[in-house]
Coordinates of C-alpha atoms and ligand atoms in Angstrom, one line a residue:
M21 CA -22.1 -18.4 -103.7
P22 CA -22.9 -16.2 -100.5
Y23 CA -25.7 -14.6 -102.7
Q24 CA -27.3 -18.0 -103.4
L25 CA -27.2 -19.1 -100.0
L26 CA -28.9 -15.9 -98.9
K27 CA -31.6 -16.2 -101.5
F28 CA -32.2 -19.9 -100.4
A29 CA -32.5 -18.7 -96.7
L30 CA -34.9 -16.1 -97.5
S31 CA -36.9 -17.8 -99.8
K32 CA -40.6 -18.9 -98.9
K33 CA -40.5 -21.2 -101.9
H34 CA -37.8 -23.6 -100.4
P35 CA -38.0 -23.3 -96.7
E36 CA -35.9 -25.8 -94.8
P37 CA -38.3 -28.4 -93.3
A38 CA -38.4 -28.0 -89.5
F39 CA -36.7 -30.8 -87.7
F40 CA -39.7 -31.2 -85.3
R41 CA -42.9 -29.5 -84.5
Q42 CA -42.8 -26.8 -82.0
P43 CA -46.1 -26.4 -80.4
A44 CA -46.8 -22.9 -79.4
E45 CA -48.5 -23.7 -75.8
L46 CA -48.1 -26.4 -73.2
K47 CA -51.4 -28.5 -72.9
P48 CA -52.9 -28.5 -69.2
S49 CA -52.0 -32.1 -69.0
Y50 CA -50.2 -35.0 -70.5
D51 CA -49.9 -38.7 -70.0
A52 CA -46.3 -38.5 -69.3
V53 CA -43.8 -35.6 -69.0
I54 CA -40.0 -36.0 -69.6
I55 CA -37.7 -33.6 -68.0
G56 CA -34.6 -33.2 -70.1
G57 CA -34.2 -32.9 -73.7
G58 CA -30.8 -34.8 -74.1
G59 CA -30.4 -37.9 -75.7
H60 CA -31.7 -39.9 -72.9
G61 CA -34.9 -37.9 -72.6
L62 CA -35.7 -38.0 -76.3
A63 CA -34.8 -41.7 -76.8
A64 CA -37.4 -42.3 -73.9
A65 CA -39.9 -40.3 -75.6
Y66 CA -39.2 -42.2 -78.8
Y67 CA -39.5 -45.6 -77.5
L68 CA -42.6 -44.6 -75.3
A69 CA -44.4 -43.6 -78.5
K70 CA -42.9 -46.5 -80.9
E71 CA -43.2 -49.4 -78.5
H72 CA -45.9 -48.7 -76.0
G73 CA -48.3 -46.3 -78.0
L74 CA -47.9 -43.4 -75.5
T75 CA -47.8 -40.3 -77.5
N76 CA -49.5 -37.7 -75.4
V77 CA -46.1 -36.9 -73.9
A78 CA -44.2 -33.7 -73.3
V79 CA -40.5 -33.3 -73.4
L80 CA -39.4 -30.3 -71.4
E81 CA -35.8 -28.8 -72.0
R82 CA -34.5 -25.7 -70.2
G83 CA -32.1 -25.0 -72.9
Y84 CA -31.8 -26.4 -76.4
L85 CA -32.0 -30.1 -77.6
G86 CA -28.7 -31.8 -76.8
G87 CA -27.1 -28.8 -75.2
G88 CA -26.4 -30.7 -72.1
N89 CA -23.7 -33.7 -71.8
T90 CA -25.1 -35.1 -75.1
G91 CA -23.6 -32.3 -77.0
R92 CA -20.4 -32.2 -75.0
N93 CA -19.1 -35.7 -74.9
T94 CA -16.2 -37.6 -76.8
T95 CA -18.9 -40.1 -78.1
I96 CA -17.2 -43.3 -77.4
I97 CA -19.5 -46.3 -77.6
R98 CA -18.5 -49.7 -76.4
S99 CA -19.6 -52.5 -74.1
N100 CA -16.4 -53.9 -72.6
Y101 CA -17.5 -53.4 -69.1
L102 CA -16.6 -55.3 -66.0
T103 CA -19.7 -56.5 -64.3
P104 CA -22.2 -59.0 -65.9
E105 CA -25.0 -56.5 -65.6
G106 CA -23.0 -53.6 -67.2
V107 CA -21.9 -56.0 -70.1
A108 CA -25.5 -57.2 -70.9
F109 CA -26.8 -53.5 -70.7
Y110 CA -24.1 -51.8 -72.9
D111 CA -24.1 -54.8 -75.4
A112 CA -27.9 -54.2 -76.0
S113 CA -27.1 -50.6 -76.5
V114 CA -24.3 -51.4 -79.0
K115 CA -26.8 -53.7 -80.9
L116 CA -29.3 -50.8 -81.1
W117 CA -26.7 -48.3 -82.4
E118 CA -25.7 -50.4 -85.2
N119 CA -29.0 -49.8 -87.0
L120 CA -29.9 -46.4 -85.5
S121 CA -29.2 -44.5 -88.6
Q122 CA -31.4 -46.5 -90.6
E123 CA -34.1 -46.5 -87.8
L124 CA -34.3 -42.8 -87.5
D125 CA -33.4 -42.0 -91.1
L126 CA -30.6 -39.7 -90.1
N127 CA -26.9 -40.3 -90.6
L128 CA -25.5 -40.5 -87.0
F129 CA -21.9 -41.0 -88.5
Y130 CA -21.8 -44.2 -86.4
S131 CA -18.2 -45.2 -87.3
T132 CA -16.8 -48.5 -85.8
R133 CA -13.0 -48.3 -85.1
G134 CA -12.0 -50.8 -82.4
H135 CA -11.1 -49.7 -79.1
F136 CA -7.8 -50.2 -77.1
T137 CA -7.6 -49.8 -73.4
L138 CA -3.8 -49.4 -72.9
A139 CA -2.3 -51.1 -69.8
H140 CA 1.1 -49.7 -68.5
T141 CA 1.3 -51.9 -65.3
E142 CA 1.0 -55.4 -64.2
S143 CA -2.2 -54.5 -62.1
A144 CA -3.7 -52.9 -65.3
M145 CA -3.0 -55.9 -67.2
R146 CA -4.8 -58.1 -64.5
T147 CA -7.9 -55.9 -64.9
M148 CA -7.7 -56.2 -68.8
R149 CA -7.6 -60.0 -68.4
W150 CA -10.5 -59.9 -66.0
R151 CA -12.7 -57.7 -68.4
A152 CA -11.8 -59.8 -71.4
E153 CA -13.0 -63.0 -69.5
V154 CA -16.2 -61.5 -68.7
N155 CA -16.9 -60.0 -71.9
K156 CA -16.2 -63.4 -73.8
Q157 CA -18.5 -65.2 -71.3
M158 CA -21.2 -62.8 -72.4
G159 CA -20.5 -63.0 -76.2
V160 CA -18.7 -59.6 -76.4
E161 CA -15.8 -59.5 -78.5
S162 CA -12.7 -58.4 -76.4
E163 CA -9.4 -59.7 -76.0
V164 CA -6.0 -58.9 -74.4
V165 CA -3.4 -58.1 -77.0
G166 CA 0.2 -57.5 -76.9
P167 CA 2.5 -54.5 -77.8
D168 CA 3.1 -55.7 -81.2
V169 CA -0.6 -55.7 -82.1
I170 CA -1.0 -52.2 -80.7
Q171 CA 2.0 -50.8 -82.5
A172 CA 0.7 -52.4 -86.0
A173 CA -2.7 -50.8 -85.5
V174 CA -1.1 -47.2 -84.4
P175 CA 2.3 -47.0 -85.7
E176 CA 2.6 -43.3 -84.6
L177 CA 2.3 -44.3 -80.9
D178 CA 5.4 -44.1 -78.9
M179 CA 5.2 -47.5 -77.1
S180 CA 7.5 -46.5 -74.3
C181 CA 5.4 -43.2 -73.8
S182 CA 8.5 -40.9 -73.9
G183 CA 10.0 -43.5 -71.3
H184 CA 7.5 -42.6 -68.6
A185 CA 5.0 -45.4 -68.8
P186 CA 5.9 -48.4 -71.3
I187 CA 2.8 -50.0 -72.7
L188 CA 2.6 -53.8 -71.6
G189 CA -0.6 -54.7 -73.6
A190 CA -4.2 -53.6 -74.2
L191 CA -7.7 -54.9 -74.0
Y192 CA -8.9 -54.7 -77.5
H193 CA -12.7 -54.4 -78.0
K194 CA -13.5 -54.7 -81.9
P195 CA -17.1 -53.3 -81.7
G196 CA -15.8 -49.9 -80.2
S197 CA -17.4 -46.9 -82.2
V198 CA -18.0 -43.3 -82.2
A199 CA -20.9 -41.3 -83.5
R200 CA -22.0 -37.9 -84.2
H201 CA -23.6 -36.8 -80.7
D202 CA -25.8 -33.9 -81.5
A203 CA -27.4 -35.7 -84.4
V204 CA -28.6 -38.6 -81.9
A205 CA -30.6 -36.0 -80.1
W206 CA -32.0 -34.5 -83.4
G207 CA -32.7 -38.0 -84.6
F208 CA -34.6 -39.2 -81.5
G209 CA -36.2 -35.8 -81.3
R210 CA -37.6 -35.6 -84.8
A211 CA -38.9 -39.3 -84.6
A212 CA -40.6 -38.8 -81.4
S213 CA -42.1 -35.7 -82.7
E214 CA -43.3 -37.3 -85.8
M215 CA -45.2 -39.8 -83.6
G216 CA -47.1 -37.0 -81.7
V217 CA -44.6 -36.2 -78.8
E218 CA -44.5 -32.4 -78.0
I219 CA -40.9 -31.0 -77.5
F220 CA -40.6 -27.7 -75.7
Q221 CA -37.2 -25.9 -75.6
N222 CA -36.5 -23.0 -73.4
T223 CA -38.9 -24.6 -70.8
E224 CA -37.6 -25.3 -67.3
V225 CA -39.1 -27.4 -64.8
T226 CA -39.0 -25.6 -61.6
G227 CA -41.0 -27.7 -59.2
L228 CA -42.8 -31.0 -58.7
D229 CA -46.5 -31.2 -57.6
I230 CA -46.5 -34.3 -55.2
R231 CA -49.6 -35.3 -53.4
N232 CA -49.8 -38.2 -50.9
G233 CA -46.4 -39.6 -52.1
R234 CA -47.4 -39.7 -55.7
I235 CA -46.5 -37.1 -58.7
A236 CA -49.5 -35.1 -59.8
G237 CA -47.7 -32.6 -61.8
V238 CA -44.9 -30.4 -62.8
H239 CA -44.3 -26.7 -62.4
T240 CA -42.3 -24.9 -65.1
S241 CA -41.3 -21.7 -66.3
R242 CA -44.3 -21.6 -68.7
G243 CA -47.0 -22.8 -66.4
T244 CA -48.1 -25.8 -64.5
I245 CA -48.9 -29.3 -66.1
K246 CA -51.0 -32.3 -64.7
T247 CA -49.5 -35.6 -65.1
G248 CA -49.2 -38.9 -63.4
K249 CA -45.8 -40.1 -64.8
V250 CA -42.6 -38.0 -64.8
L251 CA -39.3 -39.2 -66.1
S252 CA -36.3 -37.1 -64.9
A253 CA -33.2 -37.5 -67.4
V254 CA -31.2 -34.4 -66.3
A255 CA -27.8 -36.0 -66.0
G256 CA -25.8 -33.3 -64.1
Y257 CA -28.9 -31.4 -62.8
T258 CA -30.2 -34.4 -60.9
P259 CA -29.6 -33.3 -57.4
R260 CA -31.8 -30.2 -58.3
I261 CA -34.7 -32.5 -59.4
T262 CA -34.3 -35.0 -56.5
K263 CA -34.2 -31.9 -54.0
M264 CA -37.7 -30.9 -55.4
A265 CA -38.8 -34.3 -55.0
G266 CA -37.6 -34.6 -51.4
F267 CA -35.2 -37.5 -51.4
D268 CA -31.5 -37.9 -51.9
T269 CA -29.1 -39.9 -53.9
P270 CA -25.4 -40.5 -53.8
I271 CA -24.9 -38.6 -56.9
V272 CA -22.3 -35.8 -56.9
I273 CA -21.4 -33.5 -59.8
H274 CA -18.0 -33.0 -61.0
P275 CA -16.9 -31.2 -64.2
L276 CA -15.5 -33.4 -67.1
Q277 CA -13.6 -31.5 -69.6
A278 CA -12.6 -32.3 -73.2
C279 CA -11.1 -30.6 -76.2
V280 CA -10.4 -30.9 -80.0
T281 CA -7.3 -30.0 -82.1
E282 CA -7.2 -28.5 -85.6
P283 CA -8.0 -30.9 -88.3
M284 CA -5.4 -33.1 -89.7
K285 CA -5.2 -35.6 -92.4
P286 CA -6.6 -39.0 -91.3
W287 CA -4.0 -41.0 -89.3
L288 CA -5.6 -42.5 -86.2
N289 CA -8.2 -45.1 -87.1
T290 CA -9.0 -46.5 -83.9
I291 CA -10.0 -45.3 -80.4
L292 CA -7.2 -45.1 -77.6
V293 CA -7.6 -45.0 -73.9
S294 CA -5.0 -44.9 -71.3
G295 CA -6.2 -45.0 -67.8
S296 CA -2.8 -44.4 -66.4
L297 CA -1.9 -41.4 -68.4
H298 CA -5.6 -40.2 -68.2
V299 CA -6.1 -39.9 -72.0
Y300 CA -8.7 -40.8 -74.4
V301 CA -8.3 -40.0 -78.0
S302 CA -10.1 -40.5 -81.4
Q303 CA -10.0 -38.7 -84.8
S304 CA -13.2 -37.3 -85.9
S305 CA -14.7 -37.3 -89.4
R306 CA -13.5 -33.7 -89.9
G307 CA -9.9 -34.9 -88.8
E308 CA -9.9 -33.4 -85.5
L309 CA -8.3 -35.1 -82.5
V310 CA -11.2 -35.4 -80.0
M311 CA -9.6 -35.7 -76.7
G312 CA -10.4 -36.0 -73.0
A313 CA -8.8 -36.6 -69.5
S314 CA -9.9 -37.3 -65.9
L315 CA -12.7 -35.6 -64.1
D316 CA -12.0 -32.4 -62.1
P317 CA -11.3 -33.5 -58.6
Y318 CA -13.8 -31.4 -56.8
E319 CA -17.6 -31.0 -56.9
V320 CA -18.6 -27.8 -59.0
H321 CA -22.0 -27.3 -60.6
A322 CA -20.8 -25.6 -63.8
T323 CA -19.3 -26.0 -67.2
R324 CA -16.2 -23.9 -66.9
S325 CA -13.0 -24.7 -68.8
T326 CA -9.4 -24.6 -67.3
L327 CA -5.9 -24.1 -68.4
D328 CA -4.8 -26.9 -66.1
F329 CA -6.8 -29.5 -68.1
V330 CA -5.4 -28.5 -71.4
E331 CA -1.9 -28.5 -70.0
G332 CA -2.0 -31.9 -68.2
L333 CA -3.8 -33.5 -71.3
S334 CA -1.3 -32.2 -73.7
S335 CA 1.7 -33.3 -72.0
H336 CA 0.2 -36.7 -71.7
I337 CA -0.8 -36.8 -75.4
L338 CA 2.9 -35.6 -76.3
D339 CA 4.2 -38.6 -74.2
M340 CA 2.3 -40.9 -76.5
F341 CA 2.6 -38.9 -79.7
P342 CA 5.6 -36.7 -79.7
F343 CA 5.0 -35.7 -83.4
L344 CA 1.9 -33.8 -82.3
A345 CA 4.0 -31.0 -80.7
G346 CA 3.1 -28.4 -83.2
I347 CA -0.6 -29.0 -83.5
K348 CA -3.1 -26.5 -81.9
V349 CA -5.9 -27.0 -79.6
V350 CA -8.8 -25.1 -81.0
R351 CA -11.8 -25.6 -78.7
Q352 CA -12.1 -26.9 -75.1
W353 CA -15.3 -27.3 -73.1
A354 CA -16.8 -29.1 -70.0
G355 CA -20.0 -30.9 -69.0
M356 CA -21.5 -31.6 -65.5
A357 CA -20.9 -35.3 -64.9
D358 CA -23.4 -36.9 -62.5
M359 CA -21.1 -39.4 -60.7
T360 CA -22.2 -42.5 -58.6
P361 CA -20.1 -44.3 -56.0
D362 CA -20.0 -47.4 -58.1
F363 CA -19.6 -45.9 -61.5
A364 CA -23.0 -47.4 -62.6
P365 CA -26.1 -45.5 -63.6
V366 CA -29.4 -45.0 -61.5
M367 CA -32.4 -46.2 -63.3
G368 CA -35.9 -47.0 -62.3
K369 CA -38.5 -46.0 -59.6
T370 CA -38.0 -43.7 -56.8
P371 CA -39.7 -43.2 -53.6
V372 CA -42.2 -41.0 -55.1
E373 CA -45.0 -42.9 -57.1
G374 CA -44.9 -42.0 -60.7
L375 CA -41.5 -40.3 -60.7
Y376 CA -38.7 -42.3 -62.4
L377 CA -35.0 -41.4 -62.4
D378 CA -32.5 -42.0 -65.4
A379 CA -29.4 -40.7 -64.0
G380 CA -25.9 -41.3 -62.6
W381 CA -24.6 -41.3 -66.2
G382 CA -21.3 -39.6 -65.0
T383 CA -18.8 -40.1 -67.6
W384 CA -20.3 -43.1 -69.4
G385 CA -23.8 -42.4 -70.5
F386 CA -23.5 -41.6 -74.3
K387 CA -23.2 -45.1 -75.4
A388 CA -26.2 -45.8 -73.3
T389 CA -28.3 -43.4 -75.1
P390 CA -30.6 -45.9 -77.1
I391 CA -30.9 -48.7 -74.5
S392 CA -31.6 -46.3 -71.7
G393 CA -34.4 -44.9 -73.7
K394 CA -35.7 -48.3 -74.5
T395 CA -35.7 -49.6 -70.8
M396 CA -36.9 -46.4 -69.2
A397 CA -39.9 -46.4 -71.6
H398 CA -40.7 -49.8 -70.6
T399 CA -40.3 -49.0 -66.9
L400 CA -42.6 -45.8 -67.3
A401 CA -45.2 -47.4 -69.5
T402 CA -45.6 -50.6 -67.4
D403 CA -44.6 -49.2 -64.0
K404 CA -42.2 -52.4 -63.8
P405 CA -38.3 -51.9 -64.0
H406 CA -36.9 -53.5 -67.2
E407 CA -35.0 -56.6 -66.4
L408 CA -31.8 -55.0 -67.9
I409 CA -31.8 -52.2 -65.2
H410 CA -32.1 -54.4 -62.2
G411 CA -28.5 -53.8 -61.2
F412 CA -29.1 -50.0 -61.5
R413 CA -31.9 -49.5 -59.1
L414 CA -31.5 -46.6 -56.6
D415 CA -32.1 -49.1 -53.6
R416 CA -28.8 -50.8 -54.3
F417 CA -27.0 -48.1 -52.2
R418 CA -29.4 -48.7 -49.2
D419 CA -29.0 -52.6 -49.7
F420 CA -25.1 -52.6 -50.1
E421 CA -25.4 -54.4 -53.5
L422 CA -23.3 -52.1 -55.7
T423 CA -22.6 -52.8 -59.4
G424 CA -18.9 -51.8 -59.3
E425 CA -17.9 -50.6 -62.8
K426 CA -14.9 -48.2 -61.9
G427 CA -12.5 -50.8 -63.4
A428 CA -14.1 -50.4 -66.8
A429 CA -14.4 -46.3 -66.7
S430 CA -12.1 -44.8 -69.4
V431 CA -11.8 -41.8 -67.2
G432 CA -9.4 -41.5 -64.4
H433 CA -10.6 -40.6 -60.9
Ligands
LIG2 P1 -28.0 -34.6 -71.0 O1 -27.5 -34.6 -72.5 O2 -27.1 -33.6 -70.2 O3 -29.4 -33.8 -71.2 C1 -30.2 -33.4 -69.8 C2 -30.8 -32.2 -70.2 O4 -31.8 -31.9 -69.2 C3 -29.9 -30.9 -70.6 O5 -30.0 -30.6 -71.8 C4 -30.3 -29.9 -69.6 O6 -30.5 -28.7 -70.3 C5 -31.7 -30.5 -69.3 N1 -32.4 -30.0 -68.0 C6 -31.8 -30.0 -66.7 N2 -32.5 -29.6 -65.9 C7 -33.7 -29.3 -66.4 C8 -34.8 -28.7 -65.7 N3 -35.1 -28.5 -64.5 N4 -36.0 -28.5 -66.6 C9 -35.9 -28.8 -68.1 N5 -34.7 -29.2 -68.5 C10 -33.6 -29.5 -67.7 N6 -20.1 -41.0 -72.3 C11 -20.0 -42.1 -73.1 O7 -20.7 -43.1 -73.2 N7 -18.7 -42.0 -74.0 C12 -18.0 -40.9 -73.9 O8 -17.0 -40.8 -74.7 C13 -18.4 -39.8 -73.1 N8 -17.4 -38.7 -73.0 C14 -17.8 -37.6 -72.2 C15 -17.0 -36.4 -72.2 C16 -17.4 -35.4 -71.5 C17 -16.5 -34.2 -71.7 C18 -18.6 -35.4 -70.8 C19 -19.1 -34.2 -69.9 C20 -19.4 -36.6 -70.7 C21 -19.1 -37.6 -71.4 N9 -19.9 -38.9 -71.5 C22 -19.4 -39.8 -72.2 C23 -21.0 -38.9 -70.7 C24 -22.2 -38.5 -71.5 O9 -22.0 -37.6 -72.2 C25 -23.5 -38.3 -70.7 O10 -23.6 -39.4 -69.8 C26 -24.8 -38.3 -71.5 O11 -24.8 -37.4 -72.6 C27 -25.9 -38.2 -70.6 O12 -27.1 -37.8 -71.5 P2 -28.5 -37.3 -70.9 O13 -29.4 -37.3 -72.0 O14 -28.9 -38.1 -69.7 O15 -28.1 -35.8 -70.3
LIG3 O1 -17.3 -44.2 -71.2 O2 -16.0 -44.9 -72.9 C1 -16.3 -44.2 -71.9 C2 -15.7 -42.6 -72.0 C3 -14.6 -42.3 -72.7 C4 -14.6 -41.0 -72.1 C5 -15.3 -40.6 -71.3 N1 -16.2 -41.5 -71.2

């Protein structure tokens, strides 16, 4: 078997097809440049080419595709948000997700499991009722359910959480799903590349060329490019880009950590979140439990992991599932979450003409990948913000018109 594999790998007769074209050199100019080869940047490139015929586009990625938060998240997809702006936006994303494997001709392992947000206090129950009402009003399937429904869905769950935090009920959101994160980056990248978009890995944007308040080009580790349109989709690196552009946003960077256990036989067929215990957990198609907790409480621009995190998370997971006591955590990692004060993203135009921002994705942006790509492509191509992103404009902080989504974040803060 290893010999066969080696033979295949070295064979010139059956080379693996490259996922996307890798041009040797940057062109001197492009119609648009996208900074960041995560899901959002690549999705924007895809929709720019597909829906607006803009293909003279370069995507510049300082590392490798999907190596940022796209490849580090726990892949929860849902639209059970709190504000009408949020619900409409994430619902449009879920609708795109449902057909994305077919559209990109790549199996994204999109798996609809249902999503329970557990409530352990009366005030949490009140928020669940509020979310359920907003969701239903907007045609999104969410309902408040009692302990019997939760126990029937997850018989292994200790409903008293070892006596520490008895579960009173939950918000149940039937469309809640998970997907394979790195495939999302590859799928959008491949499809964009097939339409003519050029993707450059190991290519870092080091400066912006701004003349008379307009973007004129970008400086990169491989030379300078002229362009009149730049989209920054760099998540945890956003403050570095806005510093280059000479304006500020209220985004701060906090690490968010996650981990997986060794594989087990399938037993958890849904997605469980507990804001009070700071836990979210699902079981991957490989049988691992994929788990995360709250943000690290201080601003750090790094992706280091801590023992503190695994200890805290494990103790809460064991409150919920004492039978997991002998199961090993086999991997842990972190991403840099670009947090906003109202837990909604920052999307659209900036004080620099021709420079657009897709940022503030904090702990919630994976589910938004397709719709952020589609709406940012529209915004870039037409120079008019897409109607779905009005609630996410940068100016809302100046105008005191926040889009408060904190009550719908899965992650404790
Ligand atoms: P990224 O994937 O981070 O891509 C940005 C890219 O820009 C990076 O690859 C980076 O290398 C590149 N870059 C940066 N600076 C430069 C430069 N100067 N030049 C060139 N390239 C540059 N969201 C959910 O919806 N559900 C979840 O369950 C969930 N869980 C999460 C769990 C964890 C542990 C973390 C960290 C995040 C989680 N998120 C979740 C959030 C989600 O992962 C992100 O919001 C989303 O992936 C952001 O995608 P992106 O494409 O904007 O950014
Ligand atoms: O947005 O659903 C979410 C989420 C879960 C874990 C991190 N983010």
